[in-house]
Each structure stands twice: as structure tokens, then as C-alpha cells.
Short mmCIF file of C-alpha atoms in Angstrom, two decimals:
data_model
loop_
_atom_site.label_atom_id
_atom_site.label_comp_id
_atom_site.label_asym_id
_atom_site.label_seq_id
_atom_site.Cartn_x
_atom_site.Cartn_y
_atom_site.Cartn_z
CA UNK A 9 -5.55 34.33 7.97
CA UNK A 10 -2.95 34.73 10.61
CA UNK A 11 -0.26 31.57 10.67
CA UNK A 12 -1.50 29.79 13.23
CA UNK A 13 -4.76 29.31 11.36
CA UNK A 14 -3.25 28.21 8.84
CA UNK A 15 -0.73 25.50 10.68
CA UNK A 16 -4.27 23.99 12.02
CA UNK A 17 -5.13 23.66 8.06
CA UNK A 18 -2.50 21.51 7.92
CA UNK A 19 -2.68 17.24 7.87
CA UNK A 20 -3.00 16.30 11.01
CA UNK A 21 -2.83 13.22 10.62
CA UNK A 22 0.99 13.74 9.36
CA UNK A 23 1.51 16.16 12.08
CA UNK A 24 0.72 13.65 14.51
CA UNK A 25 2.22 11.02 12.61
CA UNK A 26 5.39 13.16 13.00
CA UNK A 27 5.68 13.61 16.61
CA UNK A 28 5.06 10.38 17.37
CA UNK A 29 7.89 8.87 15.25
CA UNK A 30 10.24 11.21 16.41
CA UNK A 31 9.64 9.94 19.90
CA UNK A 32 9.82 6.32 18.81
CA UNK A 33 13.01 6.88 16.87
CA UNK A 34 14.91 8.06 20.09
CA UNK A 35 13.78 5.75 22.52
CA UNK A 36 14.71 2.89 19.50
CA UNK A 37 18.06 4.11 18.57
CA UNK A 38 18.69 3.68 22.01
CA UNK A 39 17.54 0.33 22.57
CA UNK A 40 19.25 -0.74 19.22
CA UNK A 41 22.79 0.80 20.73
CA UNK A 42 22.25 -0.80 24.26
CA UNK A 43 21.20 -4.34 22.51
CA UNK A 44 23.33 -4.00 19.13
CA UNK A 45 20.00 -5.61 17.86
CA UNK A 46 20.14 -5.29 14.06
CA UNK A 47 16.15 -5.83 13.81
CA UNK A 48 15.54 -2.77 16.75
CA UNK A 49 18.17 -0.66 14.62
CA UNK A 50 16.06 -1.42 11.45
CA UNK A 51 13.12 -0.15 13.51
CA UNK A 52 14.63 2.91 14.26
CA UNK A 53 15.61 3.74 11.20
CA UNK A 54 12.12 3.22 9.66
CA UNK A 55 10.66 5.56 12.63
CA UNK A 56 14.05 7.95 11.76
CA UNK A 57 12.89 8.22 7.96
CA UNK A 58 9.02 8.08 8.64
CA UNK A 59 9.54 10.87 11.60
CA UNK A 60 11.47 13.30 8.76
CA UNK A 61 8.63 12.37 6.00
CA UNK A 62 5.92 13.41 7.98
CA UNK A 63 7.26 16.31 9.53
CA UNK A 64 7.88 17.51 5.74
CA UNK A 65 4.56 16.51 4.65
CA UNK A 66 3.23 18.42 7.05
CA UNK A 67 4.98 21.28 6.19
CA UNK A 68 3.93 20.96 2.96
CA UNK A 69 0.25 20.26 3.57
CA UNK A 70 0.05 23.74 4.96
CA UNK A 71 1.82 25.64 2.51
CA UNK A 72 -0.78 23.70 -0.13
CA UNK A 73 -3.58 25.37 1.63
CA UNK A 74 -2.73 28.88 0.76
CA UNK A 75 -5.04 30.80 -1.62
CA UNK A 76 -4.58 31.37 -5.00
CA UNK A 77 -2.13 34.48 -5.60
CA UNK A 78 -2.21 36.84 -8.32
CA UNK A 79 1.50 35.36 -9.25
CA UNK A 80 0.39 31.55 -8.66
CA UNK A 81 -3.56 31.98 -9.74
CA UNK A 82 -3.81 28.20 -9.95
CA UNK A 83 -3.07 28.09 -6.18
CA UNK A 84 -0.53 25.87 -4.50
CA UNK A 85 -2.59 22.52 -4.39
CA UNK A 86 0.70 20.38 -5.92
CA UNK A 87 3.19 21.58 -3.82
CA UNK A 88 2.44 18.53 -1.52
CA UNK A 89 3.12 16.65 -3.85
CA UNK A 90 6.75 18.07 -4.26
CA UNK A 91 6.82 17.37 -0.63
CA UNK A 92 6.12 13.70 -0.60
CA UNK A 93 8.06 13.54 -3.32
CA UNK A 94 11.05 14.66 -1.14
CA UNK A 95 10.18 12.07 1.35
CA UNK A 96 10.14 9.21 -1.10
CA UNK A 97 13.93 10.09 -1.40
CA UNK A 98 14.33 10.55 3.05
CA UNK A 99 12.15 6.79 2.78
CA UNK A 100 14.56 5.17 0.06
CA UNK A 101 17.82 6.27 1.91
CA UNK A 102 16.50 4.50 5.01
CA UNK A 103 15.54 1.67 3.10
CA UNK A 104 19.12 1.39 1.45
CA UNK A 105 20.82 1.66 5.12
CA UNK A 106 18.53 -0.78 6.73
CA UNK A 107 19.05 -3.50 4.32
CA UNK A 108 22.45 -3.05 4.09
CA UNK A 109 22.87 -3.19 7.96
CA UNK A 110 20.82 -6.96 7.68
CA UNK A 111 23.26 -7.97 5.09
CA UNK A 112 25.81 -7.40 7.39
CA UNK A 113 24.56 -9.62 10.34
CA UNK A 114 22.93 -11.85 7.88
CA UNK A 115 26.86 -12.84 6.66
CA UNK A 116 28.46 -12.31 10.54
CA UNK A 117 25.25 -12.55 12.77
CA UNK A 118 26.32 -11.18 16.09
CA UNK A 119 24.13 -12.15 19.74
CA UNK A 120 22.57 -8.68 21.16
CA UNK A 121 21.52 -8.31 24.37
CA UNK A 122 18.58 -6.53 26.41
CA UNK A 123 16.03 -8.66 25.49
CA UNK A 124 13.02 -6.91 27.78
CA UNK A 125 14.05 -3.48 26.79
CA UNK A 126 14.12 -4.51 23.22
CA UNK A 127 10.08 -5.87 23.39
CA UNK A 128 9.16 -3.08 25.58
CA UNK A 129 10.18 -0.81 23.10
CA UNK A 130 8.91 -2.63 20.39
CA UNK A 131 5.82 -2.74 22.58
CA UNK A 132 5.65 1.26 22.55
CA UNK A 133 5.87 1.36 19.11
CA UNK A 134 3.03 -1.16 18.13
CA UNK A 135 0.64 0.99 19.94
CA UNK A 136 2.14 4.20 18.74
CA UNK A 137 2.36 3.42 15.79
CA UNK A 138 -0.87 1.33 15.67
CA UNK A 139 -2.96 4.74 16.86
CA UNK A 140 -1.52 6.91 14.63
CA UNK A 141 -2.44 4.01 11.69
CA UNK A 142 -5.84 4.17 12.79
CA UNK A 143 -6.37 7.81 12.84
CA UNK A 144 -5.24 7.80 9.30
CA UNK A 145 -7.80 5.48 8.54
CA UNK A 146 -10.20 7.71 9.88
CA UNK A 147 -8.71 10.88 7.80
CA UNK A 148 -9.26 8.19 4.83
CA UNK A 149 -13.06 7.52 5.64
CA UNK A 150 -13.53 11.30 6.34
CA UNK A 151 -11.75 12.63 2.88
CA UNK A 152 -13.03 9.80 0.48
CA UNK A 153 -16.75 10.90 2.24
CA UNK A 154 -17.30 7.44 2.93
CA UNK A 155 -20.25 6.32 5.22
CA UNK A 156 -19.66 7.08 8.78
CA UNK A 157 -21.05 4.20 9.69
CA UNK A 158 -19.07 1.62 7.72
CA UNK A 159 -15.99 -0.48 9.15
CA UNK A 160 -12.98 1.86 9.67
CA UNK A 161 -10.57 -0.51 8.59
CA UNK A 162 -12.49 -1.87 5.92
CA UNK A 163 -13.01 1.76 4.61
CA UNK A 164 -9.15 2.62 4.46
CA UNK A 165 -8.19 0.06 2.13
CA UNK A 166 -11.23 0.58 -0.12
CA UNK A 167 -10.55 4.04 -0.35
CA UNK A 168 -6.62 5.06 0.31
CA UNK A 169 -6.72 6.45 -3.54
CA UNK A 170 -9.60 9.01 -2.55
CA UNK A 171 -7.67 10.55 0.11
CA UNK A 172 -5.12 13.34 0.12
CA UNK A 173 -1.47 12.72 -0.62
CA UNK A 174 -0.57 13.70 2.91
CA UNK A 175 -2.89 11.37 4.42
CA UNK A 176 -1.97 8.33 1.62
CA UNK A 177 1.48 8.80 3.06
CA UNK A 178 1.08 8.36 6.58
CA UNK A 179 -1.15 5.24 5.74
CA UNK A 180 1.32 3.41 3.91
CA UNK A 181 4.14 4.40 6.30
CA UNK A 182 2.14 3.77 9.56
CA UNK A 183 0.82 0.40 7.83
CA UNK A 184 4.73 -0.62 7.50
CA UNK A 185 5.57 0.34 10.95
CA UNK A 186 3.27 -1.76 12.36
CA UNK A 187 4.30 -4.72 10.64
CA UNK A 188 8.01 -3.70 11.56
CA UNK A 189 7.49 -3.46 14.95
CA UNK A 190 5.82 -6.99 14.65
CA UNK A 191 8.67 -8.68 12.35
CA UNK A 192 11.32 -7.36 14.49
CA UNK A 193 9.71 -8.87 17.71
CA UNK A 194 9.77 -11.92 15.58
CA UNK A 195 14.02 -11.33 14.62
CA UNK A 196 14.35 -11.13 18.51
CA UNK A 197 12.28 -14.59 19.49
CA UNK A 198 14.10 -16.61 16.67
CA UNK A 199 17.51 -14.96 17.34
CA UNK A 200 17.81 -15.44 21.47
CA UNK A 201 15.12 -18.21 22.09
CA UNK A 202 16.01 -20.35 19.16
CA UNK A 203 19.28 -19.14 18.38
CA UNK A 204 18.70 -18.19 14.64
CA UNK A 205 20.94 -15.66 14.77
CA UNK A 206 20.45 -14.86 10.86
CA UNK A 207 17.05 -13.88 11.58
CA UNK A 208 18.28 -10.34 13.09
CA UNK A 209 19.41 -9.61 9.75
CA UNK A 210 17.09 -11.30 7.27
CA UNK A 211 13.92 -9.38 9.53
CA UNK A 212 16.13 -6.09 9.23
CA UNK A 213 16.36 -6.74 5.50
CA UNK A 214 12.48 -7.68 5.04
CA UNK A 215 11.50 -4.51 6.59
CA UNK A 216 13.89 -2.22 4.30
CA UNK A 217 11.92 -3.87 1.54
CA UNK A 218 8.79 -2.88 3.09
CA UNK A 219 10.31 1.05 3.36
CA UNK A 220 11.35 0.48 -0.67
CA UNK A 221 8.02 -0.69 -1.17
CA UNK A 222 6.15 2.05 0.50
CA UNK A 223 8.64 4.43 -1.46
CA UNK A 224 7.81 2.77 -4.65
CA UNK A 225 3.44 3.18 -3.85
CA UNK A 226 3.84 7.04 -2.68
CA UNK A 227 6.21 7.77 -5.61
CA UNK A 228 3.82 6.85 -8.09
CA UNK A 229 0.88 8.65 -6.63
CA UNK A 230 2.81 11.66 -6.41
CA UNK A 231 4.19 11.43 -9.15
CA UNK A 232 0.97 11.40 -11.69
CA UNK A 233 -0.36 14.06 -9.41
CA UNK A 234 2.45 16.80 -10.44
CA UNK A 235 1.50 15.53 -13.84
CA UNK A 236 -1.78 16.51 -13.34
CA UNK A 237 -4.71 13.40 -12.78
CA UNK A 238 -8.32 13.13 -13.68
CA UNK A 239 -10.47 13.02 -10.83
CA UNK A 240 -12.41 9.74 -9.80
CA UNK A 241 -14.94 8.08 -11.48
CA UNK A 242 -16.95 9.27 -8.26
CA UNK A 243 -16.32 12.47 -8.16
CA UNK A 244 -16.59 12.97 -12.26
CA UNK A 245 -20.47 11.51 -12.08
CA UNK A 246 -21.35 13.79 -9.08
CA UNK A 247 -20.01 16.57 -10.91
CA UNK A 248 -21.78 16.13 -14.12
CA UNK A 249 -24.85 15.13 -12.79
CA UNK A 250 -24.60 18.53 -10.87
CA UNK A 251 -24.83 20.04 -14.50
CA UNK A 252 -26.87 17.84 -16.60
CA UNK A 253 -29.61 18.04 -13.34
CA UNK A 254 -30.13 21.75 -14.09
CA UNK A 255 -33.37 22.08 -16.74
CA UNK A 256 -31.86 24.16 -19.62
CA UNK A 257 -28.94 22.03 -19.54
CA UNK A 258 -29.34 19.92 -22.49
CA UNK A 259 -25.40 17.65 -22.92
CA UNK A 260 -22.12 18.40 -21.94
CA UNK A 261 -19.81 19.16 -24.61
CA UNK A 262 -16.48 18.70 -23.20
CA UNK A 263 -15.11 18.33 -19.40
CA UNK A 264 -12.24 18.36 -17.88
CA UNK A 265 -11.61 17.93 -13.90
CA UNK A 266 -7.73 17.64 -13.18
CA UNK A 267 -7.41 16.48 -9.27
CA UNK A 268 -4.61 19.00 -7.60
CA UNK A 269 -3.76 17.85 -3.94
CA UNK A 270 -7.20 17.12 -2.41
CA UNK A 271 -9.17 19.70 -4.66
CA UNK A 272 -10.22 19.61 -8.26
CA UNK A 273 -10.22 21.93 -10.94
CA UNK A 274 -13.00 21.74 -13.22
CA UNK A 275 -12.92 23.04 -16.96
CA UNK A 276 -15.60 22.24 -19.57
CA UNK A 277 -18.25 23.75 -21.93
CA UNK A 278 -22.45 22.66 -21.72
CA UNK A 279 -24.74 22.63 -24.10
CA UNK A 280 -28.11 24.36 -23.18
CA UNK A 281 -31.73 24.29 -25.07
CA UNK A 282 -31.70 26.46 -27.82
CA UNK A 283 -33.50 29.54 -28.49
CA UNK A 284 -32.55 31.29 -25.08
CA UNK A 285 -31.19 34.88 -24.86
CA UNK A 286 -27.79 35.53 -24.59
CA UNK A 287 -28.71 37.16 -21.03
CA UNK A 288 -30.23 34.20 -19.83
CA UNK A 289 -27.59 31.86 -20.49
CA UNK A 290 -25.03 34.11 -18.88
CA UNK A 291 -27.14 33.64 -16.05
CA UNK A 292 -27.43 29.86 -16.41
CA UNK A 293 -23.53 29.95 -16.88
CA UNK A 294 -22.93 31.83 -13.02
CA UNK A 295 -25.75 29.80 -11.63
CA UNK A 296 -23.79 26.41 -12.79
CA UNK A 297 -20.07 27.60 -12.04
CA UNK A 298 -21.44 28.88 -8.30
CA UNK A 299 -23.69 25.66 -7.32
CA UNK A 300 -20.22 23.50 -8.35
CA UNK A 301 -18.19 26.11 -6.44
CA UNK A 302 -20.44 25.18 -3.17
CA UNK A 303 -18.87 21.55 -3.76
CA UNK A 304 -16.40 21.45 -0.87
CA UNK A 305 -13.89 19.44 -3.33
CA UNK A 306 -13.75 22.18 -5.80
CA UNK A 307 -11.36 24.73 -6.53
CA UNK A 308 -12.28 26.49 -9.21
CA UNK A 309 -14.62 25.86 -11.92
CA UNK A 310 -13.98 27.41 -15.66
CA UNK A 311 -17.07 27.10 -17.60
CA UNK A 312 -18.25 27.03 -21.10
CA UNK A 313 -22.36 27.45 -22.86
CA UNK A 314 -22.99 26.86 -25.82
CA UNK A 315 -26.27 26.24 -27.81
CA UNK A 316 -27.59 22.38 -28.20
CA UNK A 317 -26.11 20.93 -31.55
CA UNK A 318 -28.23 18.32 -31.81
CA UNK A 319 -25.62 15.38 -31.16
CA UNK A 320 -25.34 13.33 -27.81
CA UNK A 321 -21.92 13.90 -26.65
CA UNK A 322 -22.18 12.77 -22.73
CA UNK A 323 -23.69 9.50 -21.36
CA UNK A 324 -25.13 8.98 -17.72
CA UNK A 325 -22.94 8.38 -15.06
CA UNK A 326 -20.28 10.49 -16.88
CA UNK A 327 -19.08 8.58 -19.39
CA UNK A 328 -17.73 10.46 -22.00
CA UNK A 329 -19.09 8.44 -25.65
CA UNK A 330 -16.05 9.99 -27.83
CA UNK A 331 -18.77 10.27 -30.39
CA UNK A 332 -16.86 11.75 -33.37
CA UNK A 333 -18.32 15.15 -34.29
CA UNK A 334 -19.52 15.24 -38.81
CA UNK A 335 -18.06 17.63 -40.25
CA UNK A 336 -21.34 19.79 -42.73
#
């Protein structure tokens, strides 16, 4: 696979997501140095750290889609992961610098000037930032295999937890932009209309809460997915079923399906009707590990047979019973 096929692999949402902030951050920062407005300088910052975060997720997504290696055989599925991680530190640094900047004019608010270059701007960025939002939410519906059908927006929220880490993060991100660009339109009504002049700082502060907040959210998903985290109810039941459908399957022993990036890794033992030949239920064994294999969420698939013994271990739906085995 040469590199440019693999660069395509990548999340485009974050790619996009990347580009576009960098563009945003420039044309900010220079609005915010023109106007000295502290809400258009907390702005830029956000599009500053969001612009870095992507462009490193991005990175990232693509080096998570390279094969399995003889020296890495479990493939590199959580090195996004490590990536986002790395943003969450990019996000929190922003955040600290943006609400100390609003402290600053909160105590010793100063008047800024160029108000229509300030909401033109500001204007850019809503719909920027407001595309790029909405093609995440479309990378949410996609990945989370959500009717095609059903509301976009409606879809995202439902099912941000389904998607991949890469696209989580541009969500979240891209969901605070928006609402910056829209709070810091507000800081510049109530500060030269109304002369509030503490709003500049207290809307600059507000929206390096938002950036600690979106730190905190992608953190913690990242963070129990380099621990390692079971798959969704969702995917568990479509799994099993999978197995339990096939006619010499009788119960599932044991299962295990650890979520790595966007793929899982499934590890378990069945238990098939007894009396068949060891031959056969080698074949049964391949026949099972291949048809979950042909799930596009799958990575790899380490299975187990052995013979029914007579106790229900699984429940429908995938619900695992915990059905303490007697001991003869």
C-alpha cells in the first residue's frame, strides 16, 4: 500500500477539521491584534489548539491503520489514542491561556476596536466551523451504522460513543467552536453596544471552560481505550448472535471483545453439540472465526470449541449469566 493510500485511510473528518482551523486561527489572531478584543483572542486560541489537535489526530489516524506487523501482531489500533491523548494536553494549554487572558480584562477591561472585522470574522468561523461540525456528524452516523435515513443531528448525539476516537474528537471540539464563535459575538454586543466591558473577559473565560471541558470528555475516552474497553452492548449481541445462529453451536462459554481504535478484537471459546468428530469441529471452528472476520468491525477473531457441558452459560442478546460452574 503505497503512502498516499494510506494518508486517504486516514480521518477525514480531522483532516478537514485541521485545515480549516488553521485558516480560522490566522485570520482570528489577526482580528484579535487589530481589535485587542479579548473574546476574538479567546477564539483564536481555541481554533490555534483545535487546528494542532486535529492535525495530530490525523496523523495518528493513519498510522492506526497500518497492518498488523510481525513485531506489533496486535496491530496499531491504540496509537490514536496516544494521539488524542497528546491533544488533550495542546487543548488544556489553550484552555489555561484563554482563561487567564479573561481574567485579565475581567479585573482591567480595556475598549477594542474593529467592530465589523471582529463579526465578519466571527462570521467565517460559524460557518467554518459549523460545516466541519456537521460533517462529523455524518462520520458519526456512518461509523455507529446508524440508519441513513434518520436525523443527522439527532444521530450524532445518540451515538458520539460508537464512533472512532478521531471522529469523537473533532465533534466535541467543532461542537465548542461553534458555541465560541457565538459567545464571543455575544462579548462584542455587550462590550461596545452596552458598554459591559467585563463581558470581553468573562465570554473569554466561559469559552476556556468549554476547551477544559472538551479536554476533560476526550481524556476519558481515550483514556479507557489504551486500557483496553469492551465493545458495545450493540456490537457484543451482533457478534454472539453471529455464533449462537450457526446449528452445531450449542452456548458460548466465554467471550471477550476488547474495542481497539474503531476495530474489535474478539477472543472466546463455544460450546458445540456433542458427539462430533474432532475434524468436523475444526471445520466449524474456521467456518465461525472467517464469517466474524467478514464483519467489517473486526480485527481479529481468536477462537475456542469445546464440547456442550450441559450448563447454560450465555443468555440472548449477549448477556453473559455469570452462572457459577459445580465443581464434580
Amino acid at each position: 500500500m503505497s503512502i498516499i493510500e494510506k494518508v486517504r485511510k486516514g480521518n477525514t473528518s480531522s483532516g478537514i477539521a485541521a485545515l480549516g482551523n488553521a485558516f480560522l486561527a490566522g485570520i482570528k489572531g489577526i482580528a484579535a491584534a487589530f481589535s485587542g478584543n479579548g473574546s476574538m483572542f479567546a477564539s483564536s486560541m481555541h481554533s490555534l489548539a483545535d487546528a494542532v489537535n486535529q492535525g495530530f489526530v490525523f496523523f495518528g489516524s493513519v498510522l492506526a491503520e497500518f497492518p498488523p506487523s510481525k513485531r506489533f501482531p496486535s496491530g496499531f489500533g491504540r496509537v490514536i489514542n496516544i494521539f488524542c491523548m497528546v491533544a488533550v494536553i495542546v487543548v488544556t494549554v489553550m484552555a489555561y491561556e484563554t482563561i487567564l487572558k479573561g481574567w485579565h480584562l475581567f479585573q482591567d477591561p480595556e475598549e477594542s476596536d474593529g467592530l465589523l472585522l471582529n463579526f465578519i470574522v466571527l462570521l467565517a468561523s460559524l460557518i467554518i466551523d459549523g460545516l466541519i461540525l456537521f460533517k462529523a456528524m455524518r462520520e458519526i452516523r456512518s461509523e455507529s451504522k446508524t440508519d441513513e435515513s434518520s436525523n443527522v443531528i439527532t444521530a450524532a448525539f445518540k451515538n458520539v460513543r460508537k464512533a472512532s476516537p478521531a471522529t469523537r474528537l473533532v465533534f466535541y471540539e467543532d461542537l465548542v467552536a461553534t458555541s465560541g464563535a457565538l459567545l464571543a459575538m455575544i462579548g462584542i454586543v455587550l462590550s461596545q453596544f452596552f458598554g459591559i466591558l467585563q463581558a470581553d473577559g468573562l465570554i473569554s473565560m466561559l469559552i476556556g471552560c468549554l476547551m477544559l471541558f472538551v479536554a476533560f470528555r476526550v481524556g476519558y475516552d481515550n483514556m479507557i481505550g489504551l486500557i483496553g474497553v469492551s465493545a458495545p452492548a450493540e456490537v457484543q449481541d451482533k457478534l454472539t448472535t453471529i455464533l449462537l445462529d450457526h446449528e452445531d453451536v450449542v452456548d458460548i462459554h466465554r467471550i471477550r471483545i476488547v474495542q481497539e481504535g474503531r476495530l474489535y478484537h474478539v477472543e472466546g471459546t463455544v460450546e458445540l453439540k456433542k458427539g462430533l468428530s474432532l475434524a468436523k469441529a475444526d471445520d466449524i471452528k474456521f467456518e465461525l472465526s472467517d464469517t466474524l472476520l467478514r464483519q467489517s468491525e473486526v480485527a481479529d477473531v481468536l477462537l475456542g470449541i469445546i464440547e456442550d457441558d450441559g450448563e447454560k452459560s450465555w443468555e440472548e442478546k449477549g448477556k453473559k449469566r455469570n452462572i457459577p460452574k459445580t465443581e464434580e
